[in-house]
PDB file of C-alpha atoms and ligand atoms in Angstrom:
ATOM      1  CA  MET A   1      24.277  81.305 115.215  1.00 91.00           C
ATOM      2  CA  LEU A   2      24.632  83.211 118.453  1.00 97.00           C
ATOM      3  CA  ILE A   3      28.073  83.599 120.006  1.00 97.00           C
ATOM      4  CA  ARG A   4      29.371  85.463 123.037  1.00 97.00           C
ATOM      5  CA  LEU A   5      30.574  89.008 122.461  1.00 98.00           C
ATOM      6  CA  ASP A   6      34.001  88.195 123.929  1.00 97.00           C
ATOM      7  CA  LYS A   7      34.363  85.318 121.449  1.00 95.00           C
ATOM      8  CA  PHE A   8      33.379  87.645 118.612  1.00 96.00           C
ATOM      9  CA  LEU A   9      36.044  90.126 119.681  1.00 96.00           C
ATOM     10  CA  THR A  10      38.781  87.538 120.248  1.00 93.00           C
ATOM     11  CA  ASP A  11      38.016  85.777 116.939  1.00 91.00           C
ATOM     12  CA  MET A  12      38.614  89.123 115.297  1.00 94.00           C
ATOM     13  CA  GLY A  13      41.962  89.405 117.098  1.00 91.00           C
ATOM     14  CA  LEU A  14      40.870  92.587 118.854  1.00 94.00           C
ATOM     15  CA  THR A  15      41.445  91.424 122.415  1.00 94.00           C
ATOM     16  CA  THR A  16      41.844  88.335 124.564  1.00 93.00           C
ATOM     17  CA  ARG A  17      39.087  86.646 126.556  1.00 93.00           C
ATOM     18  CA  ARG A  18      40.754  87.852 129.758  1.00 95.00           C
ATOM     19  CA  GLN A  19      41.109  91.455 128.627  1.00 96.00           C
ATOM     20  CA  ALA A  20      37.686  91.582 126.954  1.00 97.00           C
ATOM     21  CA  PRO A  21      35.772  93.231 129.858  1.00 97.00           C
ATOM     22  CA  ARG A  22      38.210  96.163 129.957  1.00 97.00           C
ATOM     23  CA  PHE A  23      38.426  96.347 126.163  1.00 97.00           C
ATOM     24  CA  ILE A  24      34.641  96.531 125.797  1.00 98.00           C
ATOM     25  CA  LYS A  25      34.570  99.617 128.040  1.00 96.00           C
ATOM     26  CA  SER A  26      37.724 101.330 126.809  1.00 97.00           C
ATOM     27  CA  ALA A  27      36.992 100.828 123.099  1.00 97.00           C
ATOM     28  CA  GLY A  28      33.316 101.750 123.497  1.00 96.00           C
ATOM     29  CA  VAL A  29      32.019  98.502 121.990  1.00 98.00           C
ATOM     30  CA  THR A  30      28.389  98.783 120.906  1.00 98.00           C
ATOM     31  CA  ILE A  31      25.806  96.250 119.742  1.00 98.00           C
ATOM     32  CA  ASN A  32      23.228  97.696 117.357  1.00 98.00           C
ATOM     33  CA  GLY A  33      24.119 101.192 118.542  1.00 97.00           C
ATOM     34  CA  ARG A  34      23.851 100.458 122.286  1.00 98.00           C
ATOM     35  CA  PRO A  35      26.811 100.067 124.625  1.00 97.00           C
ATOM     36  CA  ALA A  36      27.564  96.363 125.105  1.00 98.00           C
ATOM     37  CA  PRO A  37      26.354  95.292 128.559  1.00 96.00           C
ATOM     38  CA  SER A  38      28.845  92.482 129.197  1.00 96.00           C
ATOM     39  CA  PRO A  39      31.379  90.139 127.575  1.00 97.00           C
ATOM     40  CA  SER A  40      28.919  87.252 127.873  1.00 97.00           C
ATOM     41  CA  GLU A  41      26.245  89.043 125.851  1.00 98.00           C
ATOM     42  CA  LYS A  42      25.110  86.834 122.950  1.00 98.00           C
ATOM     43  CA  VAL A  43      25.360  88.325 119.478  1.00 98.00           C
ATOM     44  CA  ASP A  44      24.458  87.125 115.998  1.00 97.00           C
ATOM     45  CA  PRO A  45      27.496  87.894 113.821  1.00 96.00           C
ATOM     46  CA  GLU A  46      25.311  87.769 110.694  1.00 93.00           C
ATOM     47  CA  THR A  47      22.693  90.296 111.727  1.00 96.00           C
ATOM     48  CA  ASP A  48      23.906  92.310 114.741  1.00 97.00           C
ATOM     49  CA  VAL A  49      25.992  95.421 114.107  1.00 98.00           C
ATOM     50  CA  ILE A  50      29.050  95.415 116.370  1.00 98.00           C
ATOM     51  CA  GLU A  51      31.062  98.617 116.462  1.00 98.00           C
ATOM     52  CA  VAL A  52      34.451  99.206 118.058  1.00 97.00           C
ATOM     53  CA  SER A  53      35.453 102.830 118.580  1.00 96.00           C
ATOM     54  CA  GLY A  54      32.713 103.785 116.117  1.00 96.00           C
ATOM     55  CA  SER A  55      33.811 101.407 113.322  1.00 97.00           C
ATOM     56  CA  LYS A  56      31.741  98.440 112.225  1.00 97.00           C
ATOM     57  CA  VAL A  57      33.495  95.095 112.612  1.00 97.00           C
ATOM     58  CA  VAL A  58      32.605  92.450 110.029  1.00 95.00           C
ATOM     59  CA  TYR A  59      32.913  89.012 111.585  1.00 95.00           C
ATOM     60  CA  LYS A  60      35.211  86.397 110.127  1.00 92.00           C
ATOM     61  CA  SER A  61      36.190  83.368 112.155  1.00 90.00           C
ATOM     62  CA  LYS A  62      38.144  81.342 109.587  1.00 95.00           C
ATOM     63  CA  ARG A  63      41.641  82.565 108.817  1.00 96.00           C
ATOM     64  CA  TYR A  64      44.088  81.554 106.110  1.00 98.00           C
ATOM     65  CA  TYR A  65      47.681  82.751 105.821  1.00 98.00           C
ATOM     66  CA  MET A  66      50.797  82.009 103.836  1.00 98.00           C
ATOM     67  CA  MET A  67      54.212  82.314 105.431  1.00 99.00           C
ATOM     68  CA  ASN A  68      57.637  82.225 103.873  1.00 99.00           C
ATOM     69  CA  LYS A  69      59.089  79.866 106.455  1.00 98.00           C
ATOM     70  CA  PRO A  70      62.745  80.483 107.210  1.00 98.00           C
ATOM     71  CA  ALA A  71      65.121  77.683 108.222  1.00 98.00           C
ATOM     72  CA  GLY A  72      65.517  77.209 111.969  1.00 98.00           C
ATOM     73  CA  PHE A  73      61.844  77.019 112.956  1.00 98.00           C
ATOM     74  CA  VAL A  74      59.728  73.895 113.431  1.00 98.00           C
ATOM     75  CA  SER A  75      56.273  73.592 111.833  1.00 98.00           C
ATOM     76  CA  ALA A  76      54.355  73.070 115.060  1.00 97.00           C
ATOM     77  CA  THR A  77      52.229  75.096 117.439  1.00 97.00           C
ATOM     78  CA  GLU A  78      54.516  74.394 120.393  1.00 96.00           C
ATOM     79  CA  ASP A  79      57.793  72.716 121.056  1.00 97.00           C
ATOM     80  CA  ARG A  80      59.742  72.305 124.250  1.00 97.00           C
ATOM     81  CA  TYR A  81      63.134  73.050 122.779  1.00 97.00           C
ATOM     82  CA  GLU A  82      62.745  74.665 119.386  1.00 98.00           C
ATOM     83  CA  LYS A  83      61.325  77.928 118.091  1.00 98.00           C
ATOM     84  CA  THR A  84      58.087  77.287 116.206  1.00 98.00           C
ATOM     85  CA  VAL A  85      56.664  79.131 113.220  1.00 98.00           C
ATOM     86  CA  LEU A  86      54.036  80.613 115.560  1.00 98.00           C
ATOM     87  CA  ASN A  87      56.846  82.548 117.266  1.00 98.00           C
ATOM     88  CA  LEU A  88      57.093  84.545 114.028  1.00 98.00           C
ATOM     89  CA  LEU A  89      53.496  85.835 114.298  1.00 98.00           C
ATOM     90  CA  ASP A  90      52.626  89.183 115.816  1.00 96.00           C
ATOM     91  CA  GLU A  91      50.472  89.268 118.934  1.00 91.00           C
ATOM     92  CA  GLN A  92      47.203  89.999 117.158  1.00 89.00           C
ATOM     93  CA  THR A  93      47.650  87.242 114.549  1.00 94.00           C
ATOM     94  CA  ARG A  94      48.621  84.771 117.273  1.00 92.00           C
ATOM     95  CA  ARG A  95      45.189  85.256 118.829  1.00 89.00           C
ATOM     96  CA  PHE A  96      43.509  83.641 115.789  1.00 92.00           C
ATOM     97  CA  GLY A  97      44.600  80.183 116.940  1.00 92.00           C
ATOM     98  CA  LEU A  98      46.444  79.350 113.713  1.00 97.00           C
ATOM     99  CA  PHE A  99      48.281  76.086 113.121  1.00 98.00           C
ATOM    100  CA  PRO A 100      50.348  74.878 110.162  1.00 98.00           C
ATOM    101  CA  ALA A 101      48.415  73.057 107.405  1.00 98.00           C
ATOM    102  CA  GLY A 102      51.257  70.719 106.497  1.00 96.00           C
ATOM    103  CA  ARG A 103      54.835  70.597 107.614  1.00 97.00           C
ATOM    104  CA  LEU A 104      58.217  71.687 106.445  1.00 98.00           C
ATOM    105  CA  ASP A 105      61.348  70.353 108.145  1.00 98.00           C
ATOM    106  CA  LYS A 106      63.225  72.643 110.503  1.00 98.00           C
ATOM    107  CA  ASP A 107      65.922  73.273 107.882  1.00 98.00           C
ATOM    108  CA  SER A 108      63.413  73.679 105.002  1.00 98.00           C
ATOM    109  CA  GLU A 109      62.098  76.986 103.743  1.00 98.00           C
ATOM    110  CA  GLY A 110      59.219  78.360 101.756  1.00 98.00           C
ATOM    111  CA  LEU A 111      55.463  78.247 101.505  1.00 98.00           C
ATOM    112  CA  LEU A 112      53.813  77.233 104.746  1.00 98.00           C
ATOM    113  CA  LEU A 113      50.037  77.546 105.099  1.00 98.00           C
ATOM    114  CA  LEU A 114      48.582  78.552 108.442  1.00 98.00           C
ATOM    115  CA  THR A 115      44.912  78.393 109.333  1.00 98.00           C
ATOM    116  CA  ASN A 116      42.437  77.858 112.138  1.00 96.00           C
ATOM    117  CA  ASP A 117      40.116  75.904 109.795  1.00 97.00           C
ATOM    118  CA  GLY A 118      40.592  72.218 110.570  1.00 98.00           C
ATOM    119  CA  ASP A 119      38.531  70.968 107.606  1.00 98.00           C
ATOM    120  CA  TRP A 120      40.478  73.045 105.117  1.00 98.00           C
ATOM    121  CA  ALA A 121      43.802  71.947 106.641  1.00 98.00           C
ATOM    122  CA  HIS A 122      42.692  68.330 106.410  1.00 98.00           C
ATOM    123  CA  ARG A 123      41.869  68.729 102.723  1.00 98.00           C
ATOM    124  CA  VAL A 124      45.259  70.348 102.070  1.00 98.00           C
ATOM    125  CA  ILE A 125      47.201  67.627 103.874  1.00 97.00           C
ATOM    126  CA  SER A 126      45.229  64.439 103.231  1.00 96.00           C
ATOM    127  CA  PRO A 127      46.935  62.240 100.582  1.00 93.00           C
ATOM    128  CA  SER A 128      43.445  61.168  99.439  1.00 95.00           C
ATOM    129  CA  LYS A 129      42.838  64.748  98.206  1.00 96.00           C
ATOM    130  CA  GLY A 130      46.101  64.675  96.252  1.00 96.00           C
ATOM    131  CA  VAL A 131      46.926  68.381  96.518  1.00 98.00           C
ATOM    132  CA  VAL A 132      50.183  68.923  94.599  1.00 98.00           C
ATOM    133  CA  LYS A 133      53.071  70.407  96.575  1.00 98.00           C
ATOM    134  CA  THR A 134      55.975  71.860  94.596  1.00 98.00           C
ATOM    135  CA  TYR A 135      59.527  71.930  95.978  1.00 98.00           C
ATOM    136  CA  TYR A 136      62.675  73.525  94.618  1.00 98.00           C
ATOM    137  CA  ILE A 137      65.722  71.492  95.595  1.00 98.00           C
ATOM    138  CA  GLU A 138      69.474  71.749  95.359  1.00 98.00           C
ATOM    139  CA  VAL A 139      71.128  68.373  95.323  1.00 98.00           C
ATOM    140  CA  GLU A 140      74.662  67.169  95.789  1.00 98.00           C
ATOM    141  CA  GLY A 141      75.148  64.843  92.830  1.00 97.00           C
ATOM    142  CA  LEU A 142      74.009  64.451  89.262  1.00 98.00           C
ATOM    143  CA  LEU A 143      70.271  64.067  88.712  1.00 98.00           C
ATOM    144  CA  THR A 144      69.656  61.805  85.734  1.00 98.00           C
ATOM    145  CA  GLU A 145      66.902  60.658  83.375  1.00 98.00           C
ATOM    146  CA  GLU A 146      66.767  57.418  85.403  1.00 98.00           C
ATOM    147  CA  ASP A 147      65.930  59.462  88.493  1.00 98.00           C
ATOM    148  CA  VAL A 148      63.150  61.215  86.555  1.00 98.00           C
ATOM    149  CA  SER A 149      61.740  57.818  85.489  1.00 98.00           C
ATOM    150  CA  ALA A 150      62.044  56.390  89.002  1.00 98.00           C
ATOM    151  CA  PHE A 151      60.049  59.344  90.351  1.00 98.00           C
ATOM    152  CA  SER A 152      57.321  58.882  87.746  1.00 98.00           C
ATOM    153  CA  GLU A 153      57.058  55.148  88.459  1.00 97.00           C
ATOM    154  CA  GLY A 154      56.963  55.578  92.260  1.00 97.00           C
ATOM    155  CA  ILE A 155      60.128  55.541  94.331  1.00 97.00           C
ATOM    156  CA  THR A 156      60.652  52.845  96.952  1.00 96.00           C
ATOM    157  CA  LEU A 157      62.319  54.415  99.975  1.00 97.00           C
ATOM    158  CA  LYS A 158      65.199  52.738 101.760  1.00 93.00           C
ATOM    159  CA  ASP A 159      62.824  51.480 104.478  1.00 95.00           C
ATOM    160  CA  GLY A 160      60.621  49.813 101.846  1.00 95.00           C
ATOM    161  CA  LEU A 161      57.882  52.442 101.825  1.00 95.00           C
ATOM    162  CA  VAL A 162      56.510  52.946  98.312  1.00 96.00           C
ATOM    163  CA  CYS A 163      55.785  56.514  97.201  1.00 97.00           C
ATOM    164  CA  ARG A 164      53.102  57.459  94.743  1.00 96.00           C
ATOM    165  CA  PRO A 165      54.217  58.397  91.249  1.00 97.00           C
ATOM    166  CA  ALA A 166      55.684  61.901  91.400  1.00 98.00           C
ATOM    167  CA  LYS A 167      57.323  64.336  89.024  1.00 98.00           C
ATOM    168  CA  LEU A 168      60.983  65.330  89.057  1.00 98.00           C
ATOM    169  CA  LYS A 169      61.862  68.156  86.695  1.00 98.00           C
ATOM    170  CA  VAL A 170      65.623  68.668  86.458  1.00 98.00           C
ATOM    171  CA  LEU A 171      66.546  72.321  86.029  1.00 98.00           C
ATOM    172  CA  THR A 172      70.335  72.002  86.004  1.00 98.00           C
ATOM    173  CA  ALA A 173      72.339  68.795  86.127  1.00 98.00           C
ATOM    174  CA  GLY A 174      75.934  68.614  87.315  1.00 97.00           C
ATOM    175  CA  VAL A 175      78.051  67.836  90.340  1.00 97.00           C
ATOM    176  CA  ARG A 176      75.410  69.876  92.028  1.00 98.00           C
ATOM    177  CA  SER A 177      71.938  69.727  90.463  1.00 98.00           C
ATOM    178  CA  THR A 178      68.768  71.719  90.886  1.00 98.00           C
ATOM    179  CA  ALA A 179      65.228  70.482  90.281  1.00 98.00           C
ATOM    180  CA  LEU A 180      61.558  70.878  90.990  1.00 98.00           C
ATOM    181  CA  VAL A 181      59.695  68.051  92.702  1.00 98.00           C
ATOM    182  CA  TYR A 182      55.896  67.703  92.537  1.00 98.00           C
ATOM    183  CA  LEU A 183      54.292  65.458  95.162  1.00 97.00           C
ATOM    184  CA  ARG A 184      50.688  64.559  95.981  1.00 96.00           C
ATOM    185  CA  GLU A 185      51.499  63.243  99.468  1.00 95.00           C
ATOM    186  CA  GLY A 186      53.649  64.335 102.391  1.00 93.00           C
ATOM    187  CA  LYS A 187      55.465  61.576 104.190  1.00 94.00           C
ATOM    188  CA  TYR A 188      58.089  62.460 106.774  1.00 95.00           C
ATOM    189  CA  HIS A 189      61.217  63.933 105.040  1.00 97.00           C
ATOM    190  CA  GLN A 190      59.705  62.657 101.808  1.00 97.00           C
ATOM    191  CA  VAL A 191      61.667  64.649  99.230  1.00 98.00           C
ATOM    192  CA  LYS A 192      64.967  64.102 101.029  1.00 98.00           C
ATOM    193  CA  ARG A 193      64.270  60.368 101.313  1.00 98.00           C
ATOM    194  CA  MET A 194      63.217  60.065  97.655  1.00 98.00           C
ATOM    195  CA  ILE A 195      66.437  61.743  96.559  1.00 98.00           C
ATOM    196  CA  ALA A 196      68.413  59.583  98.996  1.00 98.00           C
ATOM    197  CA  ALA A 197      66.796  56.525  97.363  1.00 97.00           C
ATOM    198  CA  CYS A 198      68.379  57.780  94.099  1.00 97.00           C
ATOM    199  CA  GLY A 199      71.751  57.875  95.875  1.00 97.00           C
ATOM    200  CA  LYS A 200      71.957  61.654  96.204  1.00 98.00           C
ATOM    201  CA  HIS A 201      71.622  64.206  98.948  1.00 98.00           C
ATOM    202  CA  VAL A 202      69.282  67.222  99.254  1.00 98.00           C
ATOM    203  CA  GLU A 203      71.264  70.228 100.455  1.00 98.00           C
ATOM    204  CA  TYR A 204      68.551  72.837 100.185  1.00 98.00           C
ATOM    205  CA  LEU A 205      64.772  72.569  99.995  1.00 98.00           C
ATOM    206  CA  LYS A 206      62.171  75.263  99.532  1.00 98.00           C
ATOM    207  CA  ARG A 207      58.446  74.726  98.952  1.00 98.00           C
ATOM    208  CA  THR A 208      57.371  77.073  96.191  1.00 98.00           C
ATOM    209  CA  ALA A 209      53.702  76.163  95.723  1.00 98.00           C
ATOM    210  CA  VAL A 210      50.753  74.277  97.181  1.00 98.00           C
ATOM    211  CA  GLY A 211      48.276  73.440  94.425  1.00 98.00           C
ATOM    212  CA  ALA A 212      48.150  76.466  92.147  1.00 98.00           C
ATOM    213  CA  LEU A 213      49.065  78.807  95.014  1.00 98.00           C
ATOM    214  CA  GLN A 214      52.604  80.139  94.588  1.00 98.00           C
ATOM    215  CA  LEU A 215      54.731  81.540  97.382  1.00 98.00           C
ATOM    216  CA  ASP A 216      54.492  85.332  97.178  1.00 98.00           C
ATOM    217  CA  ASP A 217      57.940  86.609  96.090  1.00 97.00           C
ATOM    218  CA  ALA A 218      57.338  89.796  98.044  1.00 98.00           C
ATOM    219  CA  LEU A 219      57.453  87.914 101.360  1.00 98.00           C
ATOM    220  CA  PRO A 220      60.933  87.796 102.881  1.00 98.00           C
ATOM    221  CA  GLY A 221      61.808  84.818 105.101  1.00 98.00           C
ATOM    222  CA  GLY A 222      59.709  84.892 108.263  1.00 98.00           C
ATOM    223  CA  ALA A 223      57.040  87.174 106.785  1.00 98.00           C
ATOM    224  CA  TYR A 224      53.405  86.176 106.288  1.00 98.00           C
ATOM    225  CA  ARG A 225      50.149  87.566 104.940  1.00 98.00           C
ATOM    226  CA  PRO A 226      46.459  86.575 104.750  1.00 98.00           C
ATOM    227  CA  LEU A 227      45.306  84.701 101.641  1.00 98.00           C
ATOM    228  CA  THR A 228      42.675  86.212  99.381  1.00 98.00           C
ATOM    229  CA  GLU A 229      39.437  84.238  98.889  1.00 96.00           C
ATOM    230  CA  ASP A 230      40.639  83.095  95.454  1.00 98.00           C
ATOM    231  CA  GLU A 231      43.961  81.963  96.897  1.00 98.00           C
ATOM    232  CA  VAL A 232      42.180  79.880  99.549  1.00 98.00           C
ATOM    233  CA  LYS A 233      40.483  77.984  96.695  1.00 98.00           C
ATOM    234  CA  SER A 234      43.518  77.875  94.395  1.00 98.00           C
ATOM    235  CA  VAL A 235      45.233  75.439  96.764  1.00 98.00           C
ATOM    236  CA  PHE A 236      42.898  72.744  95.395  1.00 98.00           C
ATOM    237  CA  GLU A 237      43.754  73.451  91.765  1.00 98.00           C
ATOM    238  CA  ASN A 238      46.723  71.928  89.983  1.00 96.00           C
ATOM    239  CA  PRO A 239      49.776  74.060  89.258  1.00 96.00           C
ATOM    240  CA  PRO A 240      49.893  74.954  85.547  1.00 92.00           C
ATOM    241  CA  GLU A 241      52.823  72.621  84.805  1.00 88.00           C
ATOM    242  CA  ILE A 242      51.032  69.462  86.076  1.00 84.00           C
TER     243      ILE A 242
HETATM  244  N1  URA B   1      60.153  66.842 102.021  1.00 60.49           N
HETATM  245  C1  URA B   1      61.212  66.921 102.843  1.00 60.49           C
HETATM  246  O1  URA B   1      62.084  66.067 102.832  1.00 60.49           O
HETATM  247  N2  URA B   1      61.271  67.954 103.689  1.00 60.49           N
HETATM  248  C2  URA B   1      60.364  68.936 103.738  1.00 60.49           C
HETATM  249  O2  URA B   1      60.488  69.870 104.525  1.00 60.49           O
HETATM  250  C3  URA B   1      59.258  68.852 102.869  1.00 60.49           C
HETATM  251  C4  URA B   1      59.176  67.797 102.007  1.00 60.49           C
END
């Protein structure tokens, strides 16, 4: 498929459409060894050799990232009042046109997937695909065996909405309890509302995995990194404990 040279360069995060004409000259962009004539020149990313400052650029238009979302940011591409997770990206990464594949509440933390691949995002989010999301929660109140059973049968939320069967694995039970929650859907505030339906309150929530893809421990809050090819696929596998 032929695409414009400026699209090729912006997809690779090397420049912006507006700055492309200057970039092509200053970085000595060549197509098959010849200086590129103009930003509108059509290139075939599969067969044409594009070099920037003497280095070959291998084209990749689809991008997949994981972020360790910190509290205080909304999972959106823009918001009138709040800082969004895109504000955490550096300038080059922002040029890829990423958006969150799934949401975490403003006060929630943990694994957030970012991509510019709409089909992949749809598969991650769509309840019909049943991708398992894992959450670590800290709860005010005692989590009980009855709560575990209610989760496995399918919790009815206070507004009458019925959730699919889910798994609650209690880690510590006490005045304050901790647990892992495994869900195959993602309704608004779902974990908090499921716990509220059990008469308790979520005080802290962190997503630790999507499918078999675990949040990278090496990423501090607000940091992000590209996924490997295997990781992109692992999202559609079950976590080992399911
Ligand atoms: N469930 C919630 O209640 N909040 C989140 O951020 C994610 C799942």
